[in-house]
Amino acid sequence: MQTTGDISAMRKIVRALSRPLGFVPTMGALHAGHMRLVDVAREECASVAASIFVNPMQFGAGEDFAKYPRDVAGDSTKFVGAGVDVLFVPDVGAGAGAKAVAEADTMYPPGFSTTVDIGAMGMVFEGALRPGHFAGVATVVTKLLHIVQPDVLYLGQKDAQQTAVLRKVVRDLAFATEVRIVPTVREADGLALSSRNAYLNAHERSAAPDLYRALLSIRDALAIGAKKEDAIAAAHLAEGFELEYFDIVDADTFESLENLRAPAFIIGAARLGATRLIDNIWIAA
Ligand code: PAJ
Protein backbone atom coordinates (compact mmCIF):
# COMPACT_ATOMS: atom_id res chain seq x y z
CA MET A 1 0.00 0.00 0.00
CA GLN A 2 1.28 3.44 -0.92
CA THR A 3 0.67 6.16 1.67
CA THR A 4 0.93 9.90 1.24
CA GLY A 5 -0.29 13.11 2.82
CA ASP A 6 0.52 15.23 -0.20
CA ILE A 7 -2.12 16.27 -2.76
CA SER A 8 0.14 16.19 -5.85
CA ALA A 9 1.66 12.87 -4.85
CA MET A 10 -1.83 11.45 -4.31
CA ARG A 11 -3.00 12.69 -7.73
CA LYS A 12 0.00 11.03 -9.37
CA ILE A 13 -0.56 7.71 -7.58
CA VAL A 14 -4.27 7.49 -8.40
CA ARG A 15 -3.64 8.37 -12.06
CA ALA A 16 -1.52 5.24 -12.36
CA LEU A 17 -4.10 2.88 -10.78
CA SER A 18 -6.34 0.62 -12.84
CA ARG A 19 -10.00 1.56 -13.15
CA PRO A 20 -12.61 1.42 -11.79
CA LEU A 21 -11.22 3.08 -8.66
CA GLY A 22 -13.24 2.82 -5.44
CA PHE A 23 -12.77 5.36 -2.62
CA VAL A 24 -13.50 4.97 1.09
CA PRO A 25 -13.13 8.23 3.05
CA THR A 26 -12.83 7.83 6.85
CA MET A 27 -11.81 9.65 9.99
CA GLY A 28 -9.80 6.62 11.13
CA ALA A 29 -10.21 4.63 14.36
CA LEU A 30 -11.26 1.84 12.02
CA HIS A 31 -13.76 -0.84 12.98
CA ALA A 32 -15.55 -3.61 11.10
CA GLY A 33 -18.05 -1.09 9.65
CA HIS A 34 -15.30 0.83 7.88
CA MET A 35 -13.68 -2.42 6.79
CA ARG A 36 -16.94 -3.65 5.23
CA LEU A 37 -16.85 -0.58 2.96
CA VAL A 38 -13.30 -1.49 1.95
CA ASP A 39 -14.26 -5.13 1.33
CA VAL A 40 -17.19 -4.14 -0.90
CA ALA A 41 -14.95 -1.67 -2.78
CA ARG A 42 -12.33 -4.40 -3.19
CA GLU A 43 -14.93 -6.77 -4.65
CA GLU A 44 -16.39 -4.21 -7.05
CA CYS A 45 -13.36 -2.19 -8.18
CA ALA A 46 -9.96 -2.86 -9.73
CA SER A 47 -8.29 -0.44 -7.29
CA VAL A 48 -9.16 0.94 -3.87
CA ALA A 49 -8.15 4.25 -2.29
CA ALA A 50 -8.91 5.22 1.31
CA SER A 51 -8.35 8.33 3.38
CA ILE A 52 -7.96 9.13 7.06
CA PHE A 53 -8.71 12.72 8.01
CA VAL A 54 -10.32 13.89 11.24
CA ASN A 55 -12.00 16.90 9.66
CA PRO A 56 -12.19 19.86 12.08
CA MET A 57 -14.77 21.63 9.91
CA GLN A 58 -17.46 19.04 10.64
CA PHE A 59 -17.06 19.19 14.43
CA GLY A 60 -18.95 21.88 16.36
CA ALA A 61 -17.59 23.89 19.27
CA GLY A 62 -17.77 21.65 22.32
CA GLU A 63 -17.78 18.45 20.25
CA ASP A 64 -15.13 15.73 20.46
CA PHE A 65 -12.62 16.88 17.79
CA ALA A 66 -9.68 16.93 20.24
CA LYS A 67 -10.50 13.61 21.88
CA TYR A 68 -11.69 11.80 18.72
CA PRO A 69 -9.78 8.45 18.72
CA ARG A 70 -6.68 8.50 16.47
CA ASP A 71 -4.54 5.47 15.54
CA VAL A 72 -3.04 5.98 12.08
CA ALA A 73 -0.47 3.18 12.53
CA GLY A 74 -3.09 0.60 13.55
CA ASP A 75 -5.46 1.83 10.82
CA SER A 76 -2.74 1.50 8.14
CA THR A 77 -2.15 -2.12 9.12
CA LYS A 78 -5.88 -2.82 8.74
CA PHE A 79 -6.02 -1.13 5.33
CA VAL A 80 -2.96 -3.10 4.15
CA GLY A 81 -4.62 -6.34 5.29
CA ALA A 82 -7.80 -5.46 3.37
CA GLY A 83 -5.90 -4.81 0.13
CA VAL A 84 -6.14 -1.01 -0.09
CA ASP A 85 -3.86 0.28 -2.86
CA VAL A 86 -3.34 3.83 -1.65
CA LEU A 87 -4.00 5.67 1.61
CA PHE A 88 -4.30 9.46 1.75
CA VAL A 89 -3.52 10.95 5.18
CA PRO A 90 -3.41 14.72 4.75
CA ASP A 91 -2.50 17.33 7.35
CA VAL A 92 -5.12 19.70 8.71
CA GLY A 93 -3.49 23.07 7.98
CA ALA A 94 -3.38 26.51 9.53
CA GLY A 95 -6.56 27.60 7.72
CA ALA A 96 -8.57 25.39 10.06
CA GLY A 97 -8.04 28.08 12.68
CA ALA A 98 -7.75 27.35 16.37
CA LYS A 99 -8.49 23.69 15.79
CA ALA A 100 -5.40 23.20 13.60
CA VAL A 101 -3.17 20.46 14.92
CA ALA A 102 -0.41 20.52 12.31
CA GLU A 103 1.88 23.00 10.61
CA ALA A 104 1.33 21.77 7.08
CA ASP A 105 -1.59 23.19 5.14
CA THR A 106 -2.82 20.34 2.98
CA MET A 107 -6.59 20.41 3.57
CA TYR A 108 -7.15 23.92 4.98
CA PRO A 109 -4.48 26.26 3.62
CA PRO A 110 -4.13 29.66 5.32
CA GLY A 111 -7.07 31.88 4.37
CA PHE A 112 -9.26 28.91 3.38
CA SER A 113 -12.83 30.18 2.92
CA THR A 114 -14.62 28.30 0.11
CA THR A 115 -17.29 25.94 1.41
CA VAL A 116 -20.07 23.76 0.02
CA ASP A 117 -23.55 24.71 1.27
CA ILE A 118 -26.16 22.01 0.65
CA GLY A 119 -29.16 24.10 1.69
CA ALA A 120 -32.18 22.89 3.66
CA MET A 121 -31.14 19.23 3.88
CA GLY A 122 -28.12 20.27 5.92
CA MET A 123 -30.23 22.07 8.50
CA VAL A 124 -32.59 19.35 9.76
CA PHE A 125 -32.01 16.46 12.22
CA GLU A 126 -28.22 16.05 12.56
CA GLY A 127 -27.77 19.43 10.86
CA ALA A 128 -30.08 21.14 13.37
CA LEU A 129 -28.36 19.55 16.36
CA ARG A 130 -24.88 20.01 14.89
CA PRO A 131 -24.92 23.39 13.08
CA GLY A 132 -22.35 23.51 10.29
CA HIS A 133 -21.72 19.75 10.42
CA PHE A 134 -22.91 18.95 6.91
CA ALA A 135 -21.19 21.97 5.35
CA GLY A 136 -18.02 20.51 6.88
CA VAL A 137 -18.76 17.04 5.51
CA ALA A 138 -19.78 18.32 2.04
CA THR A 139 -16.74 20.57 1.80
CA VAL A 140 -14.15 18.00 2.82
CA VAL A 141 -15.64 15.22 0.69
CA THR A 142 -15.79 17.59 -2.31
CA LYS A 143 -12.10 18.29 -1.83
CA LEU A 144 -11.26 14.61 -1.37
CA LEU A 145 -13.22 13.70 -4.53
CA HIS A 146 -11.29 16.31 -6.50
CA ILE A 147 -8.01 14.86 -5.28
CA VAL A 148 -8.84 11.15 -5.63
CA GLN A 149 -11.21 11.30 -8.67
CA PRO A 150 -12.77 7.92 -7.90
CA ASP A 151 -15.31 6.10 -10.05
CA VAL A 152 -17.22 4.92 -6.99
CA LEU A 153 -17.58 6.56 -3.55
CA TYR A 154 -18.39 4.09 -0.75
CA LEU A 155 -20.48 5.35 2.19
CA GLY A 156 -22.04 3.60 5.18
CA GLN A 157 -25.81 3.59 5.72
CA LYS A 158 -25.03 4.14 9.43
CA ASP A 159 -24.81 7.87 8.68
CA ALA A 160 -28.05 8.04 6.70
CA GLN A 161 -28.32 11.81 6.44
CA GLN A 162 -24.68 12.00 5.36
CA THR A 163 -25.47 9.59 2.50
CA ALA A 164 -28.37 11.81 1.37
CA VAL A 165 -26.25 14.96 1.63
CA LEU A 166 -23.34 13.51 -0.32
CA ARG A 167 -25.56 11.95 -2.99
CA LYS A 168 -27.01 15.44 -3.42
CA VAL A 169 -23.55 17.05 -3.66
CA VAL A 170 -22.49 14.51 -6.30
CA ARG A 171 -25.70 15.08 -8.29
CA ASP A 172 -25.91 18.88 -7.88
CA LEU A 173 -22.24 19.47 -8.74
CA ALA A 174 -21.98 16.74 -11.41
CA PHE A 175 -19.14 14.70 -9.97
CA ALA A 176 -18.14 11.83 -12.25
CA THR A 177 -18.57 9.49 -9.30
CA GLU A 178 -21.19 6.90 -8.46
CA VAL A 179 -22.26 6.63 -4.82
CA ARG A 180 -22.64 3.20 -3.23
CA ILE A 181 -24.34 2.87 0.16
CA VAL A 182 -23.26 -0.15 2.24
CA PRO A 183 -25.61 -1.56 4.93
CA THR A 184 -24.81 -0.84 8.59
CA VAL A 185 -22.53 -3.34 10.33
CA ARG A 186 -23.76 -4.17 13.86
CA GLU A 187 -22.55 -5.89 17.01
CA ALA A 188 -24.26 -9.19 17.84
CA ASP A 189 -26.69 -7.33 20.16
CA GLY A 190 -27.70 -4.89 17.39
CA LEU A 191 -25.61 -1.85 18.35
CA ALA A 192 -24.33 -0.16 15.18
CA LEU A 193 -20.54 -0.09 15.11
CA SER A 194 -19.16 3.41 15.66
CA SER A 195 -15.80 4.85 16.63
CA ARG A 196 -17.69 6.74 19.35
CA ASN A 197 -18.85 3.48 21.02
CA ALA A 198 -15.39 3.53 22.64
CA TYR A 199 -16.66 6.36 24.87
CA LEU A 200 -19.40 4.19 26.45
CA ASN A 201 -18.83 2.79 29.96
CA ALA A 202 -19.88 -0.81 30.69
CA HIS A 203 -23.35 0.16 31.91
CA GLU A 204 -23.99 2.43 28.93
CA ARG A 205 -22.66 -0.20 26.53
CA SER A 206 -25.23 -2.73 27.78
CA ALA A 207 -28.07 -0.19 27.36
CA ALA A 208 -26.89 1.11 23.97
CA PRO A 209 -28.65 -1.49 21.70
CA ASP A 210 -31.96 -0.06 22.93
CA LEU A 211 -31.78 2.66 20.27
CA TYR A 212 -31.85 0.06 17.48
CA ARG A 213 -34.55 -1.96 19.28
CA ALA A 214 -36.68 1.18 19.50
CA LEU A 215 -36.26 1.78 15.75
CA LEU A 216 -37.27 -1.83 15.05
CA SER A 217 -40.36 -1.39 17.24
CA ILE A 218 -41.33 1.73 15.27
CA ARG A 219 -40.89 -0.16 12.00
CA ASP A 220 -42.99 -3.09 13.26
CA ALA A 221 -45.75 -0.81 14.57
CA LEU A 222 -45.93 1.03 11.23
CA ALA A 223 -46.05 -2.31 9.41
CA ILE A 224 -49.27 -3.24 11.21
CA GLY A 225 -50.83 0.13 10.46
CA ALA A 226 -49.98 2.29 13.49
CA LYS A 227 -49.89 6.06 12.98
CA LYS A 228 -46.41 7.58 12.99
CA GLU A 229 -46.90 9.55 16.21
CA ASP A 230 -48.28 6.48 18.02
CA ALA A 231 -45.47 4.24 16.76
CA ILE A 232 -42.91 6.77 17.95
CA ALA A 233 -44.63 7.42 21.29
CA ALA A 234 -44.66 3.67 22.02
CA ALA A 235 -40.93 3.25 21.34
CA HIS A 236 -39.08 2.64 24.57
CA LEU A 237 -35.55 3.66 25.52
CA ALA A 238 -33.80 2.37 28.66
CA GLU A 239 -33.17 4.68 31.58
CA GLY A 240 -30.17 6.92 31.01
CA PHE A 241 -31.10 7.70 27.41
CA GLU A 242 -32.06 11.23 26.47
CA LEU A 243 -33.98 11.11 23.18
CA GLU A 244 -33.12 13.71 20.54
CA TYR A 245 -35.40 12.54 17.74
CA PHE A 246 -37.22 9.67 16.09
CA ASP A 247 -38.71 10.27 12.65
CA ILE A 248 -39.45 8.81 9.25
CA VAL A 249 -37.85 10.61 6.33
CA ASP A 250 -37.70 10.42 2.57
CA ALA A 251 -34.40 8.69 1.76
CA ASP A 252 -33.50 11.22 -0.95
CA THR A 253 -34.59 14.54 0.54
CA PHE A 254 -34.63 13.81 4.29
CA GLU A 255 -38.04 15.48 4.50
CA SER A 256 -40.20 14.17 7.30
CA LEU A 257 -42.96 11.78 6.09
CA GLU A 258 -46.38 11.47 7.72
CA ASN A 259 -46.96 8.05 6.21
CA LEU A 260 -44.25 5.52 5.55
CA ARG A 261 -43.49 5.12 1.86
CA ALA A 262 -40.29 3.73 0.40
CA PRO A 263 -37.52 4.60 -0.07
CA ALA A 264 -37.27 5.95 3.45
CA PHE A 265 -35.24 5.85 6.62
CA ILE A 266 -36.60 5.48 10.12
CA ILE A 267 -34.05 7.58 11.98
CA GLY A 268 -33.17 8.07 15.63
CA ALA A 269 -30.65 9.91 17.77
CA ALA A 270 -30.19 9.93 21.53
CA ARG A 271 -27.65 10.82 24.15
CA LEU A 272 -26.44 8.12 26.47
CA GLY A 273 -24.35 9.77 29.16
CA ALA A 274 -21.79 11.90 27.36
CA THR A 275 -22.09 9.98 24.08
CA ARG A 276 -24.40 10.70 21.14
CA LEU A 277 -25.71 7.65 19.33
CA ILE A 278 -27.44 7.73 15.93
CA ASP A 279 -28.98 4.86 14.01
CA ASN A 280 -31.54 4.15 11.30
CA ILE A 281 -33.48 1.49 9.45
CA TRP A 282 -33.63 1.52 5.68
CA ILE A 283 -37.02 0.96 4.09
CA ALA A 284 -36.28 -0.18 0.56
CA ALA A 285 -38.52 0.70 -2.38
P1 PAJ B 1 -16.30 7.99 9.71
O1 PAJ B 1 -17.22 8.23 10.84
O2 PAJ B 1 -14.91 7.54 9.98
O3 PAJ B 1 -17.00 6.94 8.76
C1 PAJ B 1 -16.40 6.58 7.54
C2 PAJ B 1 -17.41 5.76 6.75
O4 PAJ B 1 -17.71 4.55 7.46
C3 PAJ B 1 -18.74 6.52 6.57
O5 PAJ B 1 -19.23 6.33 5.25
C4 PAJ B 1 -19.63 5.84 7.60
O6 PAJ B 1 -21.01 5.90 7.29
C5 PAJ B 1 -19.11 4.41 7.54
N1 PAJ B 1 -19.51 3.65 8.75
C6 PAJ B 1 -19.36 4.02 10.04
N2 PAJ B 1 -19.90 3.10 10.86
C7 PAJ B 1 -20.40 2.12 10.06
C8 PAJ B 1 -21.12 0.90 10.30
N3 PAJ B 1 -21.40 0.48 11.53
N4 PAJ B 1 -21.49 0.16 9.23
C9 PAJ B 1 -21.21 0.59 7.96
N5 PAJ B 1 -20.55 1.72 7.67
C10 PAJ B 1 -20.16 2.48 8.70
O7 PAJ B 1 -18.34 9.51 8.14
C11 PAJ B 1 -17.22 10.00 8.26
O8 PAJ B 1 -16.17 9.32 8.82
C12 PAJ B 1 -16.88 11.40 7.78
O9 PAJ B 1 -18.02 12.21 7.89
C13 PAJ B 1 -16.32 11.46 6.34
C14 PAJ B 1 -17.34 10.92 5.32
C15 PAJ B 1 -15.02 10.66 6.25
C16 PAJ B 1 -16.00 12.94 5.98
O10 PAJ B 1 -15.13 13.49 6.88
JSON list of C-alpha atoms in Angstrom, two decimals, residues 22-145:
[
{"chain": "A", "resi": 22, "resn": "GLY", "atom": "CA", "xyz": [-13.24, 2.82, -5.44]},
{"chain": "A", "resi": 23, "resn": "PHE", "atom": "CA", "xyz": [-12.77, 5.36, -2.62]},
{"chain": "A", "resi": 24, "resn": "VAL", "atom": "CA", "xyz": [-13.50, 4.97, 1.09]},
{"chain": "A", "resi": 25, "resn": "PRO", "atom": "CA", "xyz": [-13.13, 8.23, 3.05]},
{"chain": "A", "resi": 26, "resn": "THR", "atom": "CA", "xyz": [-12.83, 7.83, 6.85]},
{"chain": "A", "resi": 27, "resn": "MET", "atom": "CA", "xyz": [-11.81, 9.65, 9.99]},
{"chain": "A", "resi": 28, "resn": "GLY", "atom": "CA", "xyz": [-9.80, 6.62, 11.13]},
{"chain": "A", "resi": 29, "resn": "ALA", "atom": "CA", "xyz": [-10.21, 4.63, 14.36]},
{"chain": "A", "resi": 30, "resn": "LEU", "atom": "CA", "xyz": [-11.26, 1.84, 12.02]},
{"chain": "A", "resi": 31, "resn": "HIS", "atom": "CA", "xyz": [-13.76, -0.84, 12.98]},
{"chain": "A", "resi": 32, "resn": "ALA", "atom": "CA", "xyz": [-15.55, -3.61, 11.10]},
{"chain": "A", "resi": 33, "resn": "GLY", "atom": "CA", "xyz": [-18.05, -1.09, 9.65]},
{"chain": "A", "resi": 34, "resn": "HIS", "atom": "CA", "xyz": [-15.30, 0.83, 7.88]},
{"chain": "A", "resi": 35, "resn": "MET", "atom": "CA", "xyz": [-13.68, -2.42, 6.79]},
{"chain": "A", "resi": 36, "resn": "ARG", "atom": "CA", "xyz": [-16.94, -3.65, 5.23]},
{"chain": "A", "resi": 37, "resn": "LEU", "atom": "CA", "xyz": [-16.85, -0.58, 2.96]},
{"chain": "A", "resi": 38, "resn": "VAL", "atom": "CA", "xyz": [-13.30, -1.49, 1.95]},
{"chain": "A", "resi": 39, "resn": "ASP", "atom": "CA", "xyz": [-14.26, -5.13, 1.33]},
{"chain": "A", "resi": 40, "resn": "VAL", "atom": "CA", "xyz": [-17.19, -4.14, -0.90]},
{"chain": "A", "resi": 41, "resn": "ALA", "atom": "CA", "xyz": [-14.95, -1.67, -2.78]},
{"chain": "A", "resi": 42, "resn": "ARG", "atom": "CA", "xyz": [-12.33, -4.40, -3.19]},
{"chain": "A", "resi": 43, "resn": "GLU", "atom": "CA", "xyz": [-14.93, -6.77, -4.65]},
{"chain": "A", "resi": 44, "resn": "GLU", "atom": "CA", "xyz": [-16.39, -4.21, -7.05]},
{"chain": "A", "resi": 45, "resn": "CYS", "atom": "CA", "xyz": [-13.36, -2.19, -8.18]},
{"chain": "A", "resi": 46, "resn": "ALA", "atom": "CA", "xyz": [-9.96, -2.86, -9.73]},
{"chain": "A", "resi": 47, "resn": "SER", "atom": "CA", "xyz": [-8.29, -0.44, -7.29]},
{"chain": "A", "resi": 48, "resn": "VAL", "atom": "CA", "xyz": [-9.16, 0.94, -3.87]},
{"chain": "A", "resi": 49, "resn": "ALA", "atom": "CA", "xyz": [-8.15, 4.25, -2.29]},
{"chain": "A", "resi": 50, "resn": "ALA", "atom": "CA", "xyz": [-8.91, 5.22, 1.31]},
{"chain": "A", "resi": 51, "resn": "SER", "atom": "CA", "xyz": [-8.35, 8.33, 3.38]},
{"chain": "A", "resi": 52, "resn": "ILE", "atom": "CA", "xyz": [-7.96, 9.13, 7.06]},
{"chain": "A", "resi": 53, "resn": "PHE", "atom": "CA", "xyz": [-8.71, 12.72, 8.01]},
{"chain": "A", "resi": 54, "resn": "VAL", "atom": "CA", "xyz": [-10.32, 13.89, 11.24]},
{"chain": "A", "resi": 55, "resn": "ASN", "atom": "CA", "xyz": [-12.00, 16.90, 9.66]},
{"chain": "A", "resi": 56, "resn": "PRO", "atom": "CA", "xyz": [-12.19, 19.86, 12.08]},
{"chain": "A", "resi": 57, "resn": "MET", "atom": "CA", "xyz": [-14.77, 21.63, 9.91]},
{"chain": "A", "resi": 58, "resn": "GLN", "atom": "CA", "xyz": [-17.46, 19.04, 10.64]},
{"chain": "A", "resi": 59, "resn": "PHE", "atom": "CA", "xyz": [-17.06, 19.19, 14.43]},
{"chain": "A", "resi": 60, "resn": "GLY", "atom": "CA", "xyz": [-18.95, 21.88, 16.36]},
{"chain": "A", "resi": 61, "resn": "ALA", "atom": "CA", "xyz": [-17.59, 23.89, 19.27]},
{"chain": "A", "resi": 62, "resn": "GLY", "atom": "CA", "xyz": [-17.77, 21.65, 22.32]},
{"chain": "A", "resi": 63, "resn": "GLU", "atom": "CA", "xyz": [-17.78, 18.45, 20.25]},
{"chain": "A", "resi": 64, "resn": "ASP", "atom": "CA", "xyz": [-15.13, 15.73, 20.46]},
{"chain": "A", "resi": 65, "resn": "PHE", "atom": "CA", "xyz": [-12.62, 16.88, 17.79]},
{"chain": "A", "resi": 66, "resn": "ALA", "atom": "CA", "xyz": [-9.68, 16.93, 20.24]},
{"chain": "A", "resi": 67, "resn": "LYS", "atom": "CA", "xyz": [-10.50, 13.61, 21.88]},
{"chain": "A", "resi": 68, "resn": "TYR", "atom": "CA", "xyz": [-11.69, 11.80, 18.72]},
{"chain": "A", "resi": 69, "resn": "PRO", "atom": "CA", "xyz": [-9.78, 8.45, 18.72]},
{"chain": "A", "resi": 70, "resn": "ARG", "atom": "CA", "xyz": [-6.68, 8.50, 16.47]},
{"chain": "A", "resi": 71, "resn": "ASP", "atom": "CA", "xyz": [-4.54, 5.47, 15.54]},
{"chain": "A", "resi": 72, "resn": "VAL", "atom": "CA", "xyz": [-3.04, 5.98, 12.08]},
{"chain": "A", "resi": 73, "resn": "ALA", "atom": "CA", "xyz": [-0.47, 3.18, 12.53]},
{"chain": "A", "resi": 74, "resn": "GLY", "atom": "CA", "xyz": [-3.09, 0.60, 13.55]},
{"chain": "A", "resi": 75, "resn": "ASP", "atom": "CA", "xyz": [-5.46, 1.83, 10.82]},
{"chain": "A", "resi": 76, "resn": "SER", "atom": "CA", "xyz": [-2.74, 1.50, 8.14]},
{"chain": "A", "resi": 77, "resn": "THR", "atom": "CA", "xyz": [-2.15, -2.12, 9.12]},
{"chain": "A", "resi": 78, "resn": "LYS", "atom": "CA", "xyz": [-5.88, -2.82, 8.74]},
{"chain": "A", "resi": 79, "resn": "PHE", "atom": "CA", "xyz": [-6.02, -1.13, 5.33]},
{"chain": "A", "resi": 80, "resn": "VAL", "atom": "CA", "xyz": [-2.96, -3.10, 4.15]},
{"chain": "A", "resi": 81, "resn": "GLY", "atom": "CA", "xyz": [-4.62, -6.34, 5.29]},
{"chain": "A", "resi": 82, "resn": "ALA", "atom": "CA", "xyz": [-7.80, -5.46, 3.37]},
{"chain": "A", "resi": 83, "resn": "GLY", "atom": "CA", "xyz": [-5.90, -4.81, 0.13]},
{"chain": "A", "resi": 84, "resn": "VAL", "atom": "CA", "xyz": [-6.14, -1.01, -0.09]},
{"chain": "A", "resi": 85, "resn": "ASP", "atom": "CA", "xyz": [-3.86, 0.28, -2.86]},
{"chain": "A", "resi": 86, "resn": "VAL", "atom": "CA", "xyz": [-3.34, 3.83, -1.65]},
{"chain": "A", "resi": 87, "resn": "LEU", "atom": "CA", "xyz": [-4.00, 5.67, 1.61]},
{"chain": "A", "resi": 88, "resn": "PHE", "atom": "CA", "xyz": [-4.30, 9.46, 1.75]},
{"chain": "A", "resi": 89, "resn": "VAL", "atom": "CA", "xyz": [-3.52, 10.95, 5.18]},
{"chain": "A", "resi": 90, "resn": "PRO", "atom": "CA", "xyz": [-3.41, 14.72, 4.75]},
{"chain": "A", "resi": 91, "resn": "ASP", "atom": "CA", "xyz": [-2.50, 17.33, 7.35]},
{"chain": "A", "resi": 92, "resn": "VAL", "atom": "CA", "xyz": [-5.12, 19.70, 8.71]},
{"chain": "A", "resi": 93, "resn": "GLY", "atom": "CA", "xyz": [-3.49, 23.07, 7.98]},
{"chain": "A", "resi": 94, "resn": "ALA", "atom": "CA", "xyz": [-3.38, 26.51, 9.53]},
{"chain": "A", "resi": 95, "resn": "GLY", "atom": "CA", "xyz": [-6.56, 27.60, 7.72]},
{"chain": "A", "resi": 96, "resn": "ALA", "atom": "CA", "xyz": [-8.57, 25.39, 10.06]},
{"chain": "A", "resi": 97, "resn": "GLY", "atom": "CA", "xyz": [-8.04, 28.08, 12.68]},
{"chain": "A", "resi": 98, "resn": "ALA", "atom": "CA", "xyz": [-7.75, 27.35, 16.37]},
{"chain": "A", "resi": 99, "resn": "LYS", "atom": "CA", "xyz": [-8.49, 23.69, 15.79]},
{"chain": "A", "resi": 100, "resn": "ALA", "atom": "CA", "xyz": [-5.40, 23.20, 13.60]},
{"chain": "A", "resi": 101, "resn": "VAL", "atom": "CA", "xyz": [-3.17, 20.46, 14.92]},
{"chain": "A", "resi": 102, "resn": "ALA", "atom": "CA", "xyz": [-0.41, 20.52, 12.31]},
{"chain": "A", "resi": 103, "resn": "GLU", "atom": "CA", "xyz": [1.88, 23.00, 10.61]},
{"chain": "A", "resi": 104, "resn": "ALA", "atom": "CA", "xyz": [1.33, 21.77, 7.08]},
{"chain": "A", "resi": 105, "resn": "ASP", "atom": "CA", "xyz": [-1.59, 23.19, 5.14]},
{"chain": "A", "resi": 106, "resn": "THR", "atom": "CA", "xyz": [-2.82, 20.34, 2.98]},
{"chain": "A", "resi": 107, "resn": "MET", "atom": "CA", "xyz": [-6.59, 20.41, 3.57]},
{"chain": "A", "resi": 108, "resn": "TYR", "atom": "CA", "xyz": [-7.15, 23.92, 4.98]},
{"chain": "A", "resi": 109, "resn": "PRO", "atom": "CA", "xyz": [-4.48, 26.26, 3.62]},
{"chain": "A", "resi": 110, "resn": "PRO", "atom": "CA", "xyz": [-4.13, 29.66, 5.32]},
{"chain": "A", "resi": 111, "resn": "GLY", "atom": "CA", "xyz": [-7.07, 31.88, 4.37]},
{"chain": "A", "resi": 112, "resn": "PHE", "atom": "CA", "xyz": [-9.26, 28.91, 3.38]},
{"chain": "A", "resi": 113, "resn": "SER", "atom": "CA", "xyz": [-12.83, 30.18, 2.92]},
{"chain": "A", "resi": 114, "resn": "THR", "atom": "CA", "xyz": [-14.62, 28.30, 0.11]},
{"chain": "A", "resi": 115, "resn": "THR", "atom": "CA", "xyz": [-17.29, 25.94, 1.41]},
{"chain": "A", "resi": 116, "resn": "VAL", "atom": "CA", "xyz": [-20.07, 23.76, 0.02]},
{"chain": "A", "resi": 117, "resn": "ASP", "atom": "CA", "xyz": [-23.55, 24.71, 1.27]},
{"chain": "A", "resi": 118, "resn": "ILE", "atom": "CA", "xyz": [-26.16, 22.01, 0.65]},
{"chain": "A", "resi": 119, "resn": "GLY", "atom": "CA", "xyz": [-29.16, 24.10, 1.69]},
{"chain": "A", "resi": 120, "resn": "ALA", "atom": "CA", "xyz": [-32.18, 22.89, 3.66]},
{"chain": "A", "resi": 121, "resn": "MET", "atom": "CA", "xyz": [-31.14, 19.23, 3.88]},
{"chain": "A", "resi": 122, "resn": "GLY", "atom": "CA", "xyz": [-28.12, 20.27, 5.92]},
{"chain": "A", "resi": 123, "resn": "MET", "atom": "CA", "xyz": [-30.23, 22.07, 8.50]},
{"chain": "A", "resi": 124, "resn": "VAL", "atom": "CA", "xyz": [-32.59, 19.35, 9.76]},
{"chain": "A", "resi": 125, "resn": "PHE", "atom": "CA", "xyz": [-32.01, 16.46, 12.22]},
{"chain": "A", "resi": 126, "resn": "GLU", "atom": "CA", "xyz": [-28.22, 16.05, 12.56]},
{"chain": "A", "resi": 127, "resn": "GLY", "atom": "CA", "xyz": [-27.77, 19.43, 10.86]},
{"chain": "A", "resi": 128, "resn": "ALA", "atom": "CA", "xyz": [-30.08, 21.14, 13.37]},
{"chain": "A", "resi": 129, "resn": "LEU", "atom": "CA", "xyz": [-28.36, 19.55, 16.36]},
{"chain": "A", "resi": 130, "resn": "ARG", "atom": "CA", "xyz": [-24.88, 20.01, 14.89]},
{"chain": "A", "resi": 131, "resn": "PRO", "atom": "CA", "xyz": [-24.92, 23.39, 13.08]},
{"chain": "A", "resi": 132, "resn": "GLY", "atom": "CA", "xyz": [-22.35, 23.51, 10.29]},
{"chain": "A", "resi": 133, "resn": "HIS", "atom": "CA", "xyz": [-21.72, 19.75, 10.42]},
{"chain": "A", "resi": 134, "resn": "PHE", "atom": "CA", "xyz": [-22.91, 18.95, 6.91]},
{"chain": "A", "resi": 135, "resn": "ALA", "atom": "CA", "xyz": [-21.19, 21.97, 5.35]},
{"chain": "A", "resi": 136, "resn": "GLY", "atom": "CA", "xyz": [-18.02, 20.51, 6.88]},
{"chain": "A", "resi": 137, "resn": "VAL", "atom": "CA", "xyz": [-18.76, 17.04, 5.51]},
{"chain": "A", "resi": 138, "resn": "ALA", "atom": "CA", "xyz": [-19.78, 18.32, 2.04]},
{"chain": "A", "resi": 139, "resn": "THR", "atom": "CA", "xyz": [-16.74, 20.57, 1.80]},
{"chain": "A", "resi": 140, "resn": "VAL", "atom": "CA", "xyz": [-14.15, 18.00, 2.82]},
{"chain": "A", "resi": 141, "resn": "VAL", "atom": "CA", "xyz": [-15.64, 15.22, 0.69]},
{"chain": "A", "resi": 142, "resn": "THR", "atom": "CA", "xyz": [-15.79, 17.59, -2.31]},
{"chain": "A", "resi": 143, "resn": "LYS", "atom": "CA", "xyz": [-12.10, 18.29, -1.83]},
{"chain": "A", "resi": 144, "resn": "LEU", "atom": "CA", "xyz": [-11.26, 14.61, -1.37]},
{"chain": "A", "resi": 145, "resn": "LEU", "atom": "CA", "xyz": [-13.22, 13.70, -4.53]}
]
